[in-house]
Tab-separated table of C-alpha atoms in Angstrom:
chain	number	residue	atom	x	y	z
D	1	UNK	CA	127.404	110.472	71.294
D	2	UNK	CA	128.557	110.013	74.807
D	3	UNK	CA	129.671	113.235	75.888
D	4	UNK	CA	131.055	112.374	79.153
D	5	UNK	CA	133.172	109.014	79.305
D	6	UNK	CA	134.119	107.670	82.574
D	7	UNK	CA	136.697	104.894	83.794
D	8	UNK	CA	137.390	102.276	84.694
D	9	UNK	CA	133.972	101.010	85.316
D	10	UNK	CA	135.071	98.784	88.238
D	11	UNK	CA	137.990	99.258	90.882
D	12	UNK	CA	139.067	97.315	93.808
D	13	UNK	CA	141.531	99.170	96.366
D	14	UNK	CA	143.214	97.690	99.026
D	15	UNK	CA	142.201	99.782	102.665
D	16	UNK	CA	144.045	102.669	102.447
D	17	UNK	CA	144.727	102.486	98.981
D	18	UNK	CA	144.352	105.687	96.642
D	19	UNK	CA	141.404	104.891	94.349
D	20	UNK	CA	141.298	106.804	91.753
D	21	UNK	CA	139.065	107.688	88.527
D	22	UNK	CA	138.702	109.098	85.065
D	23	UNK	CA	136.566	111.139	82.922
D	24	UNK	CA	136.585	112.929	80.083
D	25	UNK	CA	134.004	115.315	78.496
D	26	UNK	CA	134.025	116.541	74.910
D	27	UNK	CA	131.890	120.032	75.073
D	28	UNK	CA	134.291	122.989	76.150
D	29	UNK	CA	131.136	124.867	77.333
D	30	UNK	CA	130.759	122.458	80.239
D	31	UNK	CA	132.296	125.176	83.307
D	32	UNK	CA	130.694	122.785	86.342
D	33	UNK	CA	132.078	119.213	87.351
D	34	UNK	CA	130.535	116.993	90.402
D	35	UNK	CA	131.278	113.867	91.179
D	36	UNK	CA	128.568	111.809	92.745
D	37	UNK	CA	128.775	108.673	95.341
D	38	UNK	CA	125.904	106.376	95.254
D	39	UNK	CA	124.965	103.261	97.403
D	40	UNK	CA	122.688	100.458	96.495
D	41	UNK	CA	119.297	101.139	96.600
D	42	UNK	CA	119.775	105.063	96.812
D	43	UNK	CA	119.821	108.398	95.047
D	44	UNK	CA	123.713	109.753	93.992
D	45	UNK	CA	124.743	112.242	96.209
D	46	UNK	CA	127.285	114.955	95.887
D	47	UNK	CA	130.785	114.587	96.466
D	48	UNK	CA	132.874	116.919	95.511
D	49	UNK	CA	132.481	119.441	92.272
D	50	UNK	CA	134.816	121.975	90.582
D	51	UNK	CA	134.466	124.819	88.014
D	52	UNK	CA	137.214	124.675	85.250
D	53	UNK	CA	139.095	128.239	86.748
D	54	UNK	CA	140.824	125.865	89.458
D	55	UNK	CA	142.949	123.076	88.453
D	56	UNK	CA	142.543	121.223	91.837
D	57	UNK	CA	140.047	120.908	94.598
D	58	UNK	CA	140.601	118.791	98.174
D	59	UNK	CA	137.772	118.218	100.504
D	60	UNK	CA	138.958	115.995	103.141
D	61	UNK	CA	140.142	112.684	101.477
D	62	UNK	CA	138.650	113.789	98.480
D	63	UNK	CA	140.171	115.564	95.889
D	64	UNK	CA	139.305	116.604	92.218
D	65	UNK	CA	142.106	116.822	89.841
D	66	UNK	CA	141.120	119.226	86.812
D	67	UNK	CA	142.876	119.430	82.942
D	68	UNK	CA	140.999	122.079	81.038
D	69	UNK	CA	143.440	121.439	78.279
D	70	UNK	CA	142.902	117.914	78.006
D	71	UNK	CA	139.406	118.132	78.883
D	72	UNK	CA	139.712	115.946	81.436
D	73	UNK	CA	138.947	115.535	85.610
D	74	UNK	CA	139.898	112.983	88.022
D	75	UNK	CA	138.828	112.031	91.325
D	76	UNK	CA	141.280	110.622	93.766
D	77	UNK	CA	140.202	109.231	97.435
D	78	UNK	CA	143.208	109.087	99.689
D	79	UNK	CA	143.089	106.372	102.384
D	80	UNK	CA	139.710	104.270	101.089
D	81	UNK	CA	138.510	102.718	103.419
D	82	UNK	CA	135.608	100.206	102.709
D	83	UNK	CA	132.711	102.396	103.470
D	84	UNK	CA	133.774	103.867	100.489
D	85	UNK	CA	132.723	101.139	98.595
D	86	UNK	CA	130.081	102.761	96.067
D	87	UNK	CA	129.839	103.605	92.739
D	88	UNK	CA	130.848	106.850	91.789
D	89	UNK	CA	129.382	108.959	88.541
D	90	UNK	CA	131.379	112.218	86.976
D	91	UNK	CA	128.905	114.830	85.457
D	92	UNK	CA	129.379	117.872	83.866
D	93	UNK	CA	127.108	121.315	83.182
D	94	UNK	CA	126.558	124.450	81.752
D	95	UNK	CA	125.516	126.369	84.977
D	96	UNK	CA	126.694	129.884	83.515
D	97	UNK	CA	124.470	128.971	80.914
D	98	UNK	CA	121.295	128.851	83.028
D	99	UNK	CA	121.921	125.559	84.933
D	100	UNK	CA	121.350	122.673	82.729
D	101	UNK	CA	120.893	119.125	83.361
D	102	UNK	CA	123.949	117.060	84.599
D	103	UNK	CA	125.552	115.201	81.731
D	104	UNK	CA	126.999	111.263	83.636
D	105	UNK	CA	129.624	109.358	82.961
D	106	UNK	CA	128.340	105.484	83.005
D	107	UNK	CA	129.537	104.863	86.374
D	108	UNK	CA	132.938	102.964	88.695
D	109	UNK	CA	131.563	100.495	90.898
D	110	UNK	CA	134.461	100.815	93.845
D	111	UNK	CA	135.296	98.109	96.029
D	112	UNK	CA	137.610	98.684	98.579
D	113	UNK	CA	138.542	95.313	100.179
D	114	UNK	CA	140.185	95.034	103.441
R	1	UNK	CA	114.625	119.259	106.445
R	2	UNK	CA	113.054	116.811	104.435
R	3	UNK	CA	114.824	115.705	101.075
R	4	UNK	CA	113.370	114.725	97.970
R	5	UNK	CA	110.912	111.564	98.105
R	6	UNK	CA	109.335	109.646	95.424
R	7	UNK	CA	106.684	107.221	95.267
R	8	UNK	CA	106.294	104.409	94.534
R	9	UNK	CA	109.621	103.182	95.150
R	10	UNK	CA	109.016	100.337	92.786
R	11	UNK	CA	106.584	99.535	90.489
R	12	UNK	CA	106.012	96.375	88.530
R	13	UNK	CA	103.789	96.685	85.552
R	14	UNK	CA	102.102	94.895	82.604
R	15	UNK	CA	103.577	95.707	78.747
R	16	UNK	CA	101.192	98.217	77.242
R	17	UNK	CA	99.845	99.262	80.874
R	18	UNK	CA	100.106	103.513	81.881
R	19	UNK	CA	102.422	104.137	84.965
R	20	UNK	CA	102.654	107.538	87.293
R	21	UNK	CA	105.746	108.164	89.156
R	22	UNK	CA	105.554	111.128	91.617
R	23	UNK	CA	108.395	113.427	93.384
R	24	UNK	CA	108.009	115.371	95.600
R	25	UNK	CA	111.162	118.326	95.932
R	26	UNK	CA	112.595	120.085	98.442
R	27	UNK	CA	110.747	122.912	99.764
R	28	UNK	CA	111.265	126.126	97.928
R	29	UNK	CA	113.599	124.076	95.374
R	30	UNK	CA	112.560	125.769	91.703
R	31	UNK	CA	114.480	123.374	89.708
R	32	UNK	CA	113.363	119.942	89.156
R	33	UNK	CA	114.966	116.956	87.388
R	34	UNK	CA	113.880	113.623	85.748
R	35	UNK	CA	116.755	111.172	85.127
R	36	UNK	CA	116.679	107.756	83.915
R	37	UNK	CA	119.055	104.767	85.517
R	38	UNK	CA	119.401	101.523	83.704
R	39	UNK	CA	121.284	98.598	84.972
R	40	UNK	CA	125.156	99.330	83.935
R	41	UNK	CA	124.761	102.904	82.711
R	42	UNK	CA	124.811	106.319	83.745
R	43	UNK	CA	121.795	108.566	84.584
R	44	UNK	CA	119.728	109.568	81.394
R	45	UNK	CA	118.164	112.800	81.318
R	46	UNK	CA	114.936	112.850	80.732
R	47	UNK	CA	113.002	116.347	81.755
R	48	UNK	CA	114.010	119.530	83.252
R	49	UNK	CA	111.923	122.115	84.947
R	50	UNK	CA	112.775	125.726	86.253
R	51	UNK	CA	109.920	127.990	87.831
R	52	UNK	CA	107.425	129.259	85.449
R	53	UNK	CA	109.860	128.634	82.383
R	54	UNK	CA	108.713	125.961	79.646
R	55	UNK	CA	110.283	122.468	80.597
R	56	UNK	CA	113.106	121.404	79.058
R	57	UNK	CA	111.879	118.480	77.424
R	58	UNK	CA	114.981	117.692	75.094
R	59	UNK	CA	115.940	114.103	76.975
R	60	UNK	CA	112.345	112.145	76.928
R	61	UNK	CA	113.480	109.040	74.831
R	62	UNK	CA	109.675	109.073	72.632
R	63	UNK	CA	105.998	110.585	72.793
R	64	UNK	CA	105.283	108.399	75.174
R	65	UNK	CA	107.075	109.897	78.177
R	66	UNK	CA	105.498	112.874	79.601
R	67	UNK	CA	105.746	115.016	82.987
R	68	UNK	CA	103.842	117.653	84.771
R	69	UNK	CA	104.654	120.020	87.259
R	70	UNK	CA	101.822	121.363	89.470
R	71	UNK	CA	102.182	124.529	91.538
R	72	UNK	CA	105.839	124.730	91.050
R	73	UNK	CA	106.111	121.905	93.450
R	74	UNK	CA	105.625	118.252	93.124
R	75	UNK	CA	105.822	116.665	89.859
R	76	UNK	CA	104.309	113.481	87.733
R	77	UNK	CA	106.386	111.444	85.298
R	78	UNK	CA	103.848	109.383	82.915
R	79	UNK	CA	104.657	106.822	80.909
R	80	UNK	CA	101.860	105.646	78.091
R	81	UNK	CA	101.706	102.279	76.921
R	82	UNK	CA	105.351	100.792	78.927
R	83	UNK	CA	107.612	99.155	76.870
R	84	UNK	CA	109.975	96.245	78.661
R	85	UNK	CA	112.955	98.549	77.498
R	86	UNK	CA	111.264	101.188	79.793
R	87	UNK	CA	112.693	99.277	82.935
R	88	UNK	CA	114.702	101.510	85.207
R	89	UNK	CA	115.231	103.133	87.878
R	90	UNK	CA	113.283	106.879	87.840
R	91	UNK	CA	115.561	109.699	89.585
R	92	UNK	CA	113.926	112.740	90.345
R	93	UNK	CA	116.066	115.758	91.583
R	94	UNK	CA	115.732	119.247	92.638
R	95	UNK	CA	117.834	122.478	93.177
R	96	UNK	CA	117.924	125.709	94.397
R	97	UNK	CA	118.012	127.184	90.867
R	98	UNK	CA	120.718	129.639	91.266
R	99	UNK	CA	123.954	129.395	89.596
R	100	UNK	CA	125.797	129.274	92.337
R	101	UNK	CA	128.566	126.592	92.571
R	102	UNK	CA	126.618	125.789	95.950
R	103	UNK	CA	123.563	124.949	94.088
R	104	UNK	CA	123.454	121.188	93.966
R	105	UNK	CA	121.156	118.523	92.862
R	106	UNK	CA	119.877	116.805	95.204
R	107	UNK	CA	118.236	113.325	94.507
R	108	UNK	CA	115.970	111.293	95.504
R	109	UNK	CA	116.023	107.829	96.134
R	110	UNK	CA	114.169	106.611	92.972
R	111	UNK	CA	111.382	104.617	91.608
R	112	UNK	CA	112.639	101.444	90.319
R	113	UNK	CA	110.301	100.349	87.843
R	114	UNK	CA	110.273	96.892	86.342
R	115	UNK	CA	107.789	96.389	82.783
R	116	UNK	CA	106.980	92.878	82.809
């Protein structure tokens, strides 16, 4: 059972294009939300994460679009430009519940082409 | 400061052979993470430790996956008797342990490990 599904699994953006991507999580105890950027031959690294009492989050051209409701969370990247060519991974936790392991999406493999 | 290393950074082994992967966390980090990577799919969690607690052990795939943690510090990922379906890139991560919103993982750059 996948609990966290992710999409599309590949995107290509035009340079300074909004990219922008899906997931959607089926335990209502999840209450944290990263999103993770990771380049070839690396580790992910943190992006951007939200807790479910906001319904939006911007960090620069980042921003994390949050549905409690519909159990669902989007990232949007305003402007991509092609070092933000990557593939990005959603997650989800129970951090009031003692911090548990990250639950990831399969994965967008971004391309933003110039 | 120093991030989170592993070593190797790959390994290439015989079917049936033992492997050790090793991470080493960031200093003072309590929380430490296994994850698992195949080609095409998400991260697969694998092991969990915080402090002196017992590990979480809930994600290792079969009883041939095992992992230490020595001194609260740097930890050992084992893998008996490899499997080709074992091939995968090995994430270790660490964290602060709090619950803070703050409190990230962060990973390491892997172990890519390749069962031939």
């Amino acid at each position: 059972q996948q609990q966290v599904k992710q999409s599309p699994q590949s995107l290509i953006v035009q340079k300074g294009g909004i990219s922008i991507i899906n997931c959607a999580y089926e335990n209502t105890a999840f209450d944290y939300f990263p999103w993770y950027q990771q380049f070839p031959g690396k580790g992910p690294a943190l992006l951007i994460a939200i807790r479910p009492d906001v319904s939006e989050k911007k960090e620069g051209r980042f921003t994390i679009s949050f549905n409690k409701s519909a159990k669902q969370f989007s990232l949007h990247i305003m402007d991509s430009q092609p070092g933000d060519s990557a593939t990005y991974f959603c997650a989800a936790s129970m951090r009031d519940s003692g911090n548990t392991p990250l639950v990831f999406g399969k994965g967008t493999r971004l391309s933003v082409i110039a | 400061g120093a991030g989170v290393s592993q070593s190797p950074s790959n390994k290439v082994t015989e079917k049936g052979k033992d492997v050790e992967l090793r991470c080493d966390p960031i200093s003072g980090h309590t929380a430490l993470y296994w994850y698992r990577q195949s080609l095409g799919q998400g991260l697969e969690f694998l092991i969990y430790f915080q402090g002196n607690s017992a590990p979480d052990k809930s994600g290792l795939p079969s009883d041939r996956f095992s992992a230490e943690r020595t001194g609260g510090s740097v930890s050992t990922l084992t893998i008996q008797r490899t499997q080709q379906e074992d091939s995968a890139v090995y994430l270790c991560a660490s964290s602060s342990g709090t619950r803070l919103v703050s409190d990230e993982q962060y990973f390491g750059p892997g172990t890519r490990l390749t069962v031939t």
